[in-house]
Short mmCIF file of C-alpha atoms in Angstrom, two decimals:
data_model
loop_
_atom_site.label_atom_id
_atom_site.label_comp_id
_atom_site.label_asym_id
_atom_site.label_seq_id
_atom_site.Cartn_x
_atom_site.Cartn_y
_atom_site.Cartn_z
CA UNK A 2 23.65 26.64 11.80
CA UNK A 3 21.27 28.51 9.47
CA UNK A 4 19.06 26.74 6.95
CA UNK A 5 18.98 28.29 3.53
CA UNK A 6 16.25 27.62 0.99
CA UNK A 7 17.11 28.82 -2.55
CA UNK A 8 14.70 31.19 -4.32
CA UNK A 9 14.80 28.88 -7.32
CA UNK A 10 16.50 25.63 -8.26
CA UNK A 11 17.44 25.55 -11.96
CA UNK A 12 16.80 21.91 -12.80
CA UNK A 13 16.90 22.27 -16.60
CA UNK A 14 20.60 21.33 -16.78
CA UNK A 15 20.03 17.63 -16.16
CA UNK A 16 21.82 14.92 -18.15
CA UNK A 17 20.85 11.56 -19.63
CA UNK A 18 23.46 8.79 -19.38
CA UNK A 19 22.69 5.24 -20.51
CA UNK A 20 18.97 6.07 -20.38
CA UNK A 21 19.23 7.25 -16.77
CA UNK A 22 18.05 10.82 -16.19
CA UNK A 23 20.34 12.59 -13.70
CA UNK A 24 19.34 15.84 -12.02
CA UNK A 25 21.72 18.63 -11.09
CA UNK A 26 23.51 18.36 -7.76
CA UNK A 27 22.57 20.87 -5.05
CA UNK A 28 24.88 21.12 -2.04
CA UNK A 29 23.09 20.55 1.26
CA UNK A 30 23.87 21.96 4.68
CA UNK A 31 25.08 18.80 6.39
CA UNK A 32 24.69 17.79 10.04
CA UNK A 33 22.14 20.47 10.88
CA UNK A 34 20.62 20.50 14.35
CA UNK A 35 17.10 20.99 13.06
CA UNK A 36 15.64 22.33 16.32
CA UNK A 37 18.46 24.87 16.57
CA UNK A 38 17.92 25.94 12.95
CA UNK A 39 14.24 26.63 13.69
CA UNK A 40 15.01 28.73 16.76
CA UNK A 41 17.75 30.65 14.96
CA UNK A 42 15.26 31.55 12.25
CA UNK A 43 12.61 32.67 14.74
CA UNK A 44 15.19 34.74 16.66
CA UNK A 45 16.43 36.45 13.50
CA UNK A 46 13.23 38.48 12.95
CA UNK A 47 10.99 38.40 16.07
CA UNK A 48 8.37 40.84 14.75
CA UNK A 49 7.83 39.05 11.44
CA UNK A 50 4.20 37.96 10.97
CA UNK A 51 4.46 34.26 10.19
CA UNK A 52 0.80 33.34 9.94
CA UNK A 53 -2.66 34.88 9.77
CA UNK A 54 -5.90 33.01 10.40
CA UNK A 55 -8.26 34.02 7.60
CA UNK A 56 -11.47 33.47 9.60
CA UNK A 57 -10.43 35.77 12.47
CA UNK A 58 -7.57 37.86 11.03
CA UNK A 59 -5.55 36.92 14.14
CA UNK A 60 -1.78 36.94 13.60
CA UNK A 61 1.26 35.12 14.99
CA UNK A 62 4.78 36.57 14.98
CA UNK A 63 8.08 34.70 15.09
CA UNK A 64 8.52 35.83 18.72
CA UNK A 65 5.16 34.30 19.67
CA UNK A 66 5.97 31.10 17.77
CA UNK A 67 9.22 30.75 19.69
CA UNK A 68 7.67 31.45 23.10
CA UNK A 69 4.81 28.98 22.72
CA UNK A 70 6.76 26.20 21.05
CA UNK A 71 9.56 26.39 23.64
CA UNK A 72 7.02 26.29 26.49
CA UNK A 73 5.56 23.16 24.92
CA UNK A 74 9.02 21.59 24.51
CA UNK A 75 9.88 22.29 28.17
CA UNK A 76 6.70 20.53 29.24
CA UNK A 77 7.49 17.62 26.91
CA UNK A 78 10.93 17.24 28.50
CA UNK A 79 9.44 17.17 31.97
CA UNK A 80 6.98 14.57 30.80
CA UNK A 81 9.89 12.45 29.61
CA UNK A 82 9.60 12.71 25.82
CA UNK A 83 12.87 11.61 24.19
CA UNK A 84 14.27 10.50 20.81
CA UNK A 85 12.35 7.51 19.50
CA UNK A 86 9.09 8.58 21.18
CA UNK A 87 6.20 9.30 18.82
CA UNK A 88 4.18 12.51 19.16
CA UNK A 89 0.87 12.58 17.27
CA UNK A 90 -0.74 15.78 15.99
CA UNK A 91 -4.34 15.12 14.96
CA UNK A 92 -5.86 18.44 14.05
CA UNK A 93 -7.18 20.72 11.37
CA UNK A 94 -5.35 23.93 10.51
CA UNK A 95 -5.42 26.68 13.12
CA UNK A 96 -3.01 29.17 14.71
CA UNK A 97 -1.75 26.72 17.36
CA UNK A 98 -1.12 23.62 15.24
CA UNK A 99 2.55 24.52 14.79
CA UNK A 100 3.25 24.50 18.57
CA UNK A 101 3.63 20.73 19.19
CA UNK A 102 5.14 20.30 15.71
CA UNK A 103 8.11 22.57 16.46
CA UNK A 104 8.37 21.33 20.04
CA UNK A 105 8.66 17.72 18.87
CA UNK A 106 11.72 18.58 16.80
CA UNK A 107 13.26 20.61 19.65
CA UNK A 108 13.27 17.49 21.86
CA UNK A 109 14.38 15.12 19.09
CA UNK A 110 11.21 13.00 19.09
CA UNK A 111 9.19 11.68 16.12
CA UNK A 112 6.30 13.67 14.61
CA UNK A 113 3.33 11.80 13.13
CA UNK A 114 0.24 13.55 11.73
CA UNK A 115 -3.24 12.00 11.70
CA UNK A 116 -6.37 13.14 9.88
CA UNK A 117 -8.70 14.99 12.26
CA UNK A 118 -11.72 13.25 10.68
CA UNK A 119 -10.34 9.89 11.79
CA UNK A 120 -12.81 7.07 12.44
CA UNK A 121 -12.78 5.08 15.68
CA UNK A 122 -11.74 1.85 13.95
CA UNK A 123 -8.77 3.59 12.32
CA UNK A 124 -7.86 5.40 15.54
CA UNK A 125 -7.83 2.11 17.46
CA UNK A 126 -5.54 0.51 14.89
CA UNK A 127 -3.16 3.49 14.76
CA UNK A 128 -2.95 4.00 18.52
CA UNK A 129 -2.05 0.36 19.04
CA UNK A 130 0.36 0.28 16.07
CA UNK A 131 2.28 3.49 16.91
CA UNK A 132 1.95 3.45 20.73
CA UNK A 133 2.48 7.23 20.91
CA UNK A 134 3.91 8.96 23.95
CA UNK A 135 1.71 12.02 23.38
CA UNK A 136 -1.29 12.95 21.27
CA UNK A 137 -2.25 16.55 20.51
CA UNK A 138 -5.81 16.60 19.21
CA UNK A 139 -8.42 19.15 18.13
CA UNK A 140 -11.74 19.27 19.98
CA UNK A 141 -13.70 17.58 17.18
CA UNK A 142 -11.52 14.43 17.30
CA UNK A 143 -10.89 14.34 21.07
CA UNK A 144 -13.72 11.96 21.92
CA UNK A 145 -12.69 9.50 19.18
CA UNK A 146 -9.06 9.34 20.33
CA UNK A 147 -9.98 9.22 24.01
CA UNK A 148 -12.26 6.24 23.28
CA UNK A 149 -9.55 4.56 21.15
CA UNK A 150 -7.05 4.92 24.00
CA UNK A 151 -9.53 3.45 26.48
CA UNK A 152 -10.49 0.49 24.30
CA UNK A 153 -6.88 -0.38 23.39
CA UNK A 154 -5.59 0.32 26.92
CA UNK A 155 -2.59 2.25 25.58
CA UNK A 156 -0.58 4.42 27.98
CA UNK A 157 -0.54 7.74 26.15
CA UNK A 158 -1.26 11.31 27.23
CA UNK A 159 -3.85 13.27 25.25
CA UNK A 160 -3.57 17.07 25.03
CA UNK A 161 -6.46 19.02 23.52
CA UNK A 162 -6.33 22.15 21.36
CA UNK A 163 -9.19 23.72 23.30
CA UNK A 164 -11.22 21.86 25.95
CA UNK A 165 -12.61 18.35 26.27
CA UNK A 166 -13.85 16.68 29.46
CA UNK A 167 -11.04 16.19 31.98
CA UNK A 168 -8.20 16.00 29.44
CA UNK A 169 -5.29 18.46 29.65
CA UNK A 170 -5.50 21.40 27.27
CA UNK A 171 -2.64 22.96 25.34
CA UNK A 172 -3.23 26.20 27.24
CA UNK A 173 -2.69 24.33 30.54
CA UNK A 174 0.74 23.00 29.61
CA UNK A 175 1.92 26.33 28.16
CA UNK A 176 1.36 28.10 31.51
CA UNK A 177 3.81 26.12 33.59
CA UNK A 178 7.24 27.43 32.58
CA UNK A 179 9.13 30.51 33.79
CA UNK A 180 10.57 33.19 31.53
CA UNK A 181 14.06 32.25 32.72
CA UNK A 182 13.66 28.64 31.53
CA UNK A 183 12.42 29.86 28.17
CA UNK A 184 15.46 32.15 27.72
CA UNK A 185 17.85 29.34 28.70
CA UNK A 186 16.25 26.68 26.51
CA UNK A 187 18.38 24.82 23.98
CA UNK A 188 17.09 22.11 21.62
CA UNK A 189 18.53 18.62 21.88
CA UNK A 190 21.68 17.97 19.86
CA UNK A 191 21.12 14.44 18.61
CA UNK A 192 24.13 12.17 18.76
CA UNK A 193 22.73 10.10 15.89
CA UNK A 194 21.07 11.99 13.03
CA UNK A 195 19.83 8.69 11.60
CA UNK A 196 17.14 8.80 14.30
CA UNK A 197 13.63 9.07 12.81
CA UNK A 198 12.32 12.66 12.68
CA UNK A 199 8.91 12.19 11.09
CA UNK A 200 6.50 9.42 10.11
CA UNK A 201 4.19 10.29 7.21
CA UNK A 202 1.22 8.23 6.14
CA UNK A 203 0.85 7.47 2.44
CA UNK A 204 -2.36 8.54 0.72
CA UNK A 205 -3.96 5.09 0.83
CA UNK A 206 -5.80 5.77 -2.43
CA UNK A 207 -5.28 2.19 -3.68
CA UNK A 208 -4.96 0.36 -0.33
CA UNK A 209 -4.20 0.77 3.37
CA UNK A 210 -1.80 3.65 4.11
CA UNK A 211 1.81 2.82 4.97
CA UNK A 212 3.91 4.68 7.54
CA UNK A 213 6.98 6.29 5.94
CA UNK A 214 9.99 7.19 8.11
CA UNK A 215 12.37 10.07 7.33
CA UNK A 216 15.49 10.78 9.41
CA UNK A 217 16.79 13.89 11.16
CA UNK A 218 19.76 13.73 8.77
CA UNK A 219 17.57 14.00 5.69
CA UNK A 220 14.50 15.95 6.80
CA UNK A 221 16.18 19.41 6.59
CA UNK A 222 17.43 18.49 3.11
CA UNK A 223 13.90 17.62 2.03
CA UNK A 224 12.74 21.06 3.14
CA UNK A 225 15.59 22.79 1.25
CA UNK A 226 14.71 21.12 -2.07
CA UNK A 227 11.00 20.35 -1.74
CA UNK A 228 9.97 22.78 -4.51
CA UNK A 229 12.02 24.34 -7.30
CA UNK A 230 10.07 27.54 -6.49
CA UNK A 231 9.38 27.62 -2.72
CA UNK A 232 5.97 28.67 -1.41
CA UNK A 233 7.33 31.86 0.14
CA UNK A 234 5.82 35.35 0.30
CA UNK A 235 2.10 35.40 1.09
CA UNK A 236 0.83 31.87 0.58
CA UNK A 237 -2.45 30.10 1.24
CA UNK A 238 -2.17 27.13 3.59
CA UNK A 239 -5.00 24.62 3.25
CA UNK A 240 -3.26 21.33 4.12
CA UNK A 241 -2.94 20.12 7.70
CA UNK A 242 0.21 18.46 9.04
CA UNK A 243 -1.35 15.10 8.18
CA UNK A 244 -0.21 15.90 4.63
CA UNK A 245 3.41 16.05 3.55
CA UNK A 246 2.57 19.31 1.76
CA UNK A 247 1.14 20.74 5.00
CA UNK A 248 4.31 19.97 6.97
CA UNK A 249 6.55 21.31 4.22
CA UNK A 250 4.48 24.45 3.81
CA UNK A 251 4.98 25.27 7.50
CA UNK A 252 8.76 24.93 7.32
CA UNK A 253 9.40 26.34 3.83
CA UNK A 254 7.34 29.42 4.66
CA UNK A 255 9.11 29.85 8.00
CA UNK A 256 12.64 29.52 6.64
CA UNK A 257 11.89 31.90 3.74
CA UNK A 258 10.25 34.50 6.04
CA UNK A 259 6.91 34.06 4.34
CA UNK A 260 3.41 34.57 5.72
CA UNK A 261 0.99 31.66 5.70
CA UNK A 262 -2.71 32.48 5.45
CA UNK A 263 -4.39 29.63 7.34
CA UNK A 264 -7.73 28.58 5.93
CA UNK A 265 -9.57 25.26 5.89
CA UNK A 266 -12.92 25.91 4.21
CA UNK A 267 -13.07 23.79 1.01
CA UNK A 268 -15.69 26.04 -0.61
CA UNK A 269 -14.12 27.47 -3.75
CA UNK A 270 -15.88 30.84 -3.54
CA UNK A 271 -14.70 31.31 0.04
CA UNK A 272 -11.18 30.37 -1.00
CA UNK A 273 -11.26 32.99 -3.76
CA UNK A 274 -12.42 35.62 -1.27
CA UNK A 275 -9.36 34.85 0.86
CA UNK A 276 -7.02 35.03 -2.17
CA UNK A 277 -8.54 38.38 -3.08
CA UNK A 278 -8.51 39.82 0.48
CA UNK A 279 -4.94 38.86 1.41
CA UNK A 280 -3.51 39.13 -2.11
CA UNK A 281 -2.19 35.59 -2.03
CA UNK A 282 0.95 35.19 -4.14
CA UNK A 283 1.67 31.45 -3.99
CA UNK A 284 -0.64 28.49 -3.63
CA UNK A 285 -0.82 24.72 -4.02
CA UNK A 286 -3.99 23.63 -5.84
CA UNK A 287 -5.18 20.06 -6.26
CA UNK A 288 -6.19 18.94 -9.77
CA UNK A 289 -9.82 18.85 -8.57
CA UNK A 290 -9.58 22.51 -7.53
CA UNK A 291 -8.10 23.40 -10.91
CA UNK A 292 -11.07 21.70 -12.57
CA UNK A 293 -13.47 23.79 -10.44
CA UNK A 294 -11.64 26.98 -11.40
CA UNK A 295 -11.87 26.15 -15.09
CA UNK A 296 -15.53 25.09 -15.16
CA UNK A 297 -16.94 27.79 -12.91
CA UNK A 298 -17.03 31.59 -13.02
CA UNK A 299 -14.46 32.13 -10.27
CA UNK A 300 -12.06 34.10 -12.45
CA UNK A 301 -14.87 36.44 -13.51
CA UNK A 302 -16.17 37.01 -9.98
CA UNK A 303 -12.92 37.63 -8.10
CA UNK A 304 -9.68 39.53 -8.52
CA UNK A 305 -6.99 36.84 -8.46
CA UNK A 306 -4.26 38.87 -10.15
CA UNK A 307 -2.00 38.69 -7.10
CA UNK A 308 -1.24 35.02 -7.83
CA UNK A 309 2.37 34.56 -8.96
CA UNK A 310 2.94 30.82 -8.52
CA UNK A 311 0.47 27.93 -8.63
CA UNK A 312 1.75 24.43 -7.97
CA UNK A 313 -0.30 21.31 -8.61
CA UNK A 314 0.26 17.57 -8.46
CA UNK A 315 -0.70 14.47 -6.54
CA UNK A 316 -2.66 12.89 -9.38
CA UNK A 317 -2.60 13.07 -13.14
CA UNK A 318 -3.89 16.32 -14.68
CA UNK A 319 -5.25 16.45 -18.17
CA UNK A 320 -3.08 18.66 -20.44
CA UNK A 321 -6.19 20.29 -21.92
CA UNK A 322 -7.38 21.23 -18.44
CA UNK A 323 -3.98 22.61 -17.43
CA UNK A 324 -3.72 24.57 -20.68
CA UNK A 325 -7.15 26.13 -20.09
CA UNK A 326 -6.23 27.00 -16.50
CA UNK A 327 -2.99 28.66 -17.60
CA UNK A 328 -4.90 30.80 -20.08
CA UNK A 329 -7.14 32.03 -17.28
CA UNK A 330 -4.23 33.01 -15.02
CA UNK A 331 -1.67 34.32 -17.53
CA UNK A 332 0.20 36.37 -14.93
CA UNK A 333 1.00 33.33 -12.77
CA UNK A 334 3.49 30.54 -13.32
CA UNK A 335 1.52 27.30 -13.11
CA UNK A 336 3.61 24.15 -12.78
CA UNK A 337 2.85 20.50 -12.17
CA UNK A 338 5.21 18.28 -10.25
CA UNK A 339 5.51 14.68 -9.15
CA UNK A 340 6.67 13.26 -5.86
CA UNK A 341 5.95 10.53 -3.36
CA UNK A 342 5.69 10.33 0.42
CA UNK A 343 8.52 7.80 0.19
CA UNK A 344 10.81 10.37 -1.43
CA UNK A 345 9.65 13.19 0.84
CA UNK A 346 10.14 15.74 -1.95
CA UNK A 347 9.65 16.32 -5.64
CA UNK A 348 10.98 13.76 -8.10
CA UNK A 349 10.19 15.85 -11.18
CA UNK A 350 8.83 19.30 -11.86
CA UNK A 351 7.71 21.40 -14.77
CA UNK A 352 9.60 24.66 -15.30
CA UNK A 353 9.12 27.89 -17.24
CA UNK A 354 10.53 26.13 -20.31
CA UNK A 355 8.46 22.92 -20.23
CA UNK A 356 7.54 21.90 -23.78
CA UNK A 357 5.03 19.10 -23.10
CA UNK A 358 2.28 20.45 -20.84
CA UNK A 359 1.02 16.90 -20.29
CA UNK A 360 4.32 15.90 -18.69
CA UNK A 361 5.33 16.26 -15.04
CA UNK A 362 8.50 18.01 -16.15
CA UNK A 363 12.13 17.02 -15.84
CA UNK A 364 14.15 15.23 -13.19
CA UNK A 365 14.59 17.19 -9.96
CA UNK A 366 17.88 18.05 -8.30
CA UNK A 367 19.84 15.30 -6.51
CA UNK A 368 17.65 12.73 -8.25
CA UNK A 369 18.12 9.93 -10.76
CA UNK A 370 15.27 8.37 -12.74
CA UNK A 371 15.08 5.35 -14.98
CA UNK A 372 12.18 3.65 -16.75
CA UNK A 373 12.31 -0.14 -16.58
CA UNK A 374 10.57 -2.92 -18.49
CA UNK A 375 7.89 -4.27 -16.15
CA UNK A 376 8.55 -7.87 -17.21
CA UNK A 377 12.35 -8.12 -17.22
CA UNK A 378 13.61 -5.00 -15.39
CA UNK A 379 15.71 -3.75 -18.32
CA UNK A 380 16.31 -0.01 -18.59
CA UNK A 381 14.22 1.54 -21.38
CA UNK A 382 14.88 4.43 -23.75
CA UNK A 383 13.05 7.42 -25.20
CA UNK A 384 9.25 7.08 -25.48
CA UNK A 385 9.28 3.51 -24.11
CA UNK A 386 6.69 3.02 -21.38
CA UNK A 387 7.58 1.17 -18.19
CA UNK A 388 7.80 1.54 -14.42
CA UNK A 389 9.32 4.75 -13.08
CA UNK A 390 12.19 4.10 -10.64
CA UNK A 391 13.87 6.77 -8.52
CA UNK A 392 17.15 7.10 -6.66
CA UNK A 393 17.84 9.94 -4.22
CA UNK A 394 20.25 10.38 -1.30
CA UNK A 395 17.27 11.45 0.83
CA UNK A 396 14.90 8.52 0.32
CA UNK A 397 12.85 7.26 3.25
CA UNK A 398 14.47 5.19 5.98
CA UNK A 399 11.74 2.66 5.31
CA UNK A 400 8.19 1.73 6.27
CA UNK A 401 7.68 1.79 10.04
CA UNK A 402 7.53 -1.78 11.44
CA UNK A 403 7.35 -3.16 7.91
CA UNK A 404 10.75 -4.31 6.58
CA UNK A 405 9.09 -6.69 4.12
CA UNK A 406 7.30 -3.88 2.25
CA UNK A 407 10.43 -1.70 2.48
CA UNK A 408 12.45 -4.39 0.72
CA UNK A 409 9.80 -4.69 -1.99
CA UNK A 410 9.83 -0.91 -2.55
CA UNK A 411 13.61 -0.27 -2.58
CA UNK A 412 15.82 -2.78 -4.39
CA UNK A 413 19.37 -3.84 -3.56
CA UNK A 414 20.84 -1.08 -5.75
CA UNK A 415 18.92 1.66 -3.95
CA UNK A 416 16.27 2.22 -6.64
CA UNK A 417 12.77 2.98 -5.36
CA UNK A 418 10.08 1.30 -7.48
CA UNK A 419 7.22 3.81 -7.63
CA UNK A 420 4.53 1.56 -9.10
CA UNK A 421 3.79 4.34 -11.61
CA UNK A 422 3.92 3.77 -15.36
CA UNK A 423 5.41 6.38 -17.64
CA UNK A 424 8.09 7.36 -20.16
CA UNK A 425 10.49 10.17 -21.01
CA UNK A 426 10.57 11.93 -24.37
CA UNK A 427 13.44 13.30 -26.48
CA UNK A 428 13.53 16.43 -24.28
CA UNK A 429 13.85 14.37 -21.11
CA UNK A 430 10.36 15.36 -19.96
CA UNK A 431 8.52 12.59 -18.11
CA UNK A 432 4.89 11.67 -18.64
CA UNK A 433 3.00 9.50 -16.16
CA UNK A 434 0.43 7.27 -17.78
CA UNK A 435 -1.03 5.23 -14.90
CA UNK A 436 -0.57 3.47 -11.62
CA UNK A 437 0.41 -0.13 -12.39
CA UNK A 438 -2.15 -1.37 -9.85
CA UNK A 439 -4.92 0.62 -11.56
CA UNK A 440 -4.59 -0.86 -15.07
CA UNK A 441 -7.80 -2.65 -16.05
CA UNK A 442 -7.48 -6.09 -17.66
CA UNK A 443 -10.27 -6.31 -20.25
CA UNK A 444 -10.15 -9.57 -22.26
CA UNK A 445 -6.62 -9.57 -23.70
CA UNK A 446 -6.30 -5.79 -23.47
CA UNK A 447 -4.92 -3.46 -20.81
CA UNK A 448 -7.06 -0.35 -20.39
CA UNK A 449 -5.66 2.85 -18.91
CA UNK A 450 -8.06 4.46 -16.40
CA UNK A 451 -6.12 7.71 -16.77
CA UNK A 452 -6.84 7.96 -20.50
CA UNK A 453 -10.55 7.39 -19.95
CA UNK A 454 -10.63 9.94 -17.11
CA UNK A 455 -8.88 12.50 -19.29
CA UNK A 456 -11.55 12.11 -21.99
CA UNK A 457 -14.43 12.34 -19.50
CA UNK A 458 -12.99 15.40 -17.76
CA UNK A 459 -13.04 17.23 -21.09
CA UNK A 460 -16.85 17.35 -20.77
CA UNK A 461 -17.79 20.76 -19.31
CA UNK A 462 -20.21 19.22 -16.80
CA UNK A 463 -17.79 16.69 -15.28
CA UNK A 464 -16.10 17.93 -12.10
CA UNK A 465 -14.56 14.72 -10.76
CA UNK A 466 -14.21 11.23 -12.20
CA UNK A 467 -12.56 7.96 -11.33
CA UNK A 468 -12.47 4.87 -13.53
CA UNK A 469 -12.08 1.52 -11.79
CA UNK A 470 -12.59 -2.12 -12.81
CA UNK A 471 -15.89 -3.91 -12.32
CA UNK A 472 -15.60 -7.73 -12.38
CA UNK A 473 -17.11 -9.49 -15.42
CA UNK A 474 -17.67 -13.21 -15.92
CA UNK A 475 -16.53 -13.28 -19.55
CA UNK A 476 -14.33 -10.19 -20.00
CA UNK A 477 -12.49 -10.49 -16.66
CA UNK A 478 -12.84 -6.75 -15.93
CA UNK A 479 -14.67 -3.83 -17.50
CA UNK A 480 -14.03 -0.12 -16.86
CA UNK A 481 -16.76 1.72 -14.94
CA UNK A 482 -16.70 5.47 -14.26
CA UNK A 483 -17.84 7.10 -11.04
CA UNK A 484 -18.70 10.69 -11.91
CA UNK A 485 -19.53 13.91 -10.09
CA UNK A 486 -21.24 16.35 -12.46
CA UNK A 487 -22.34 19.94 -11.95
CA UNK A 488 -25.27 19.67 -14.40
CA UNK A 489 -27.41 16.82 -15.75
CA UNK A 490 -25.67 14.57 -18.25
CA UNK A 491 -26.59 11.13 -19.59
CA UNK A 492 -24.61 7.93 -19.17
CA UNK A 493 -24.85 7.27 -22.91
CA UNK A 494 -23.28 10.64 -23.73
CA UNK A 495 -20.23 9.88 -21.59
CA UNK A 496 -19.84 6.31 -22.86
CA UNK A 497 -20.01 7.59 -26.45
CA UNK A 498 -17.28 10.12 -25.72
CA UNK A 499 -14.88 7.32 -24.81
CA UNK A 500 -15.19 5.70 -28.24
CA UNK A 501 -12.49 8.14 -29.32
CA UNK A 502 -10.08 5.68 -27.64
CA UNK A 503 -11.35 2.76 -29.70
CA UNK A 504 -14.04 0.11 -29.25
CA UNK A 505 -11.91 -2.03 -26.93
CA UNK A 506 -11.08 0.92 -24.68
CA UNK A 507 -14.54 2.39 -24.30
CA UNK A 508 -16.37 2.64 -20.99
CA UNK A 509 -17.97 -0.80 -21.31
CA UNK A 510 -18.80 -1.00 -17.59
CA UNK A 511 -21.00 2.10 -17.73
CA UNK A 512 -21.28 5.15 -15.49
CA UNK A 513 -22.38 5.64 -11.90
CA UNK A 514 -23.22 9.20 -10.86
CA UNK A 515 -22.43 10.27 -7.29
CA UNK A 516 -23.05 13.51 -5.41
CA UNK A 517 -19.53 13.27 -4.01
CA UNK A 518 -16.68 10.88 -4.76
CA UNK A 519 -15.17 9.30 -1.63
CA UNK A 520 -11.81 10.76 -0.67
CA UNK A 521 -8.90 9.50 1.40
CA UNK A 522 -7.86 11.70 4.36
CA UNK A 523 -5.13 13.18 2.13
CA UNK A 524 -7.75 14.40 -0.34
CA UNK A 525 -7.22 11.89 -3.14
CA UNK A 526 -10.07 9.88 -4.64
CA UNK A 527 -10.44 6.65 -2.67
CA UNK A 528 -10.12 4.12 -5.50
CA UNK A 529 -10.00 1.19 -3.10
CA UNK A 530 -13.50 2.05 -1.81
CA UNK A 531 -14.78 2.67 -5.35
CA UNK A 532 -13.55 -0.78 -6.39
CA UNK A 533 -15.55 -2.27 -3.53
CA UNK A 534 -18.59 -0.24 -4.60
CA UNK A 535 -18.17 -1.50 -8.18
CA UNK A 536 -18.06 -5.12 -6.99
CA UNK A 537 -21.33 -4.58 -5.11
CA UNK A 538 -23.22 -3.28 -8.17
#
């Protein structure tokens, strides 16, 4: 059965009933054999160029993707990989990353992505927790995972993208199958589509990451509705398969016959050179990247007119910053959206008709949203701030090996409690104000880190900022800002700026300047680590 991804999902025709926002209903292709859908797509246009590596200009066609991924799947079958087995891919972006990803779905196993900069302590914990059947790893992380396997005495096979010591390489396992076996290959037809297809790690920005399970029944549906405007055409792929966006980019681009330009260099000038060279049409940019674009001379130095669609999200973006960015790329549609690993897709999205640029847009398709009173759980109305709760038919199966946390996250009525504070306005557009866990308790006041960060980011020298609590003997907590600046700026100047929010909301904990703010593997600011740093001051 073919998988169809719409060119656009018109989500503006949502309704509001009893203060519950209800998105339009999009019909899904039910009971898809996902592995078969992938192969059907690859067979439909063998000569299509699916990906180009920016550093080398090397290309991969659909025919090559099929040949290599099927070879890998045949080897997996011989090795005994079956439904329920976990296959790890721990690698940066390169032309061969897709091979074990597709092969895992052909054999009906479970895909789990790890950050290729993983530390030994984390690797030891993960390898014992997940007990993977196979690990595919890039050369730079091979020693770490080999050592983790040895120390934890876990029976797992490690395959290297490249070469490392006496470990098997990906090239080795791709050589073993005959052309006849490749032609005769058929992906596994799962008897039970409730089997887990993928485990995704949450960002871990406020605590340890959790392992989110999504099923074979729902995973194709997540791909079909991940964006209201899919990242098709010529798109820039920066995220690895450790990220939900990286996995989705691979499949959305494939099923829409797009071409992914694979590039991993975080340098903004180098990124702009790639956009200019390959005439990138669609791109996902983090809020930090948007800030760099606005406060540098990138738009003056490079021709970025090919950009048609720019999607951002992940953390709150200041409306002033987004407005400035839109002015600098008037030919592109720039939209912000909101989603969670637990939902596996967007919960809300801005559209061409969004009225409040500071919002994250309106409710997505096949989604219901309500705002509840944090104290009593009652459903709230227009412009009343509370916790954002979400209901979708494609929510996660749960947290892997963690039914207690699953029960805390999804209530008996099927509502997922996001832990995010926000409200909807008279147009049904939703604004996120803060993470509930991040609110700072100063004396008898609750201070929003997001509001302080928005004020500080309005300073032309501030590139990145995170406000966290610092313990105080009398005041309980005070807000302190960790700041990355591109030019010299005084602490007093930034503290004074925050007085616009009132004396009780100012930056009473001061400012700490850093060359770089610590990031989680998914690229978000590591607030948990910053809180520990604040305690140590």
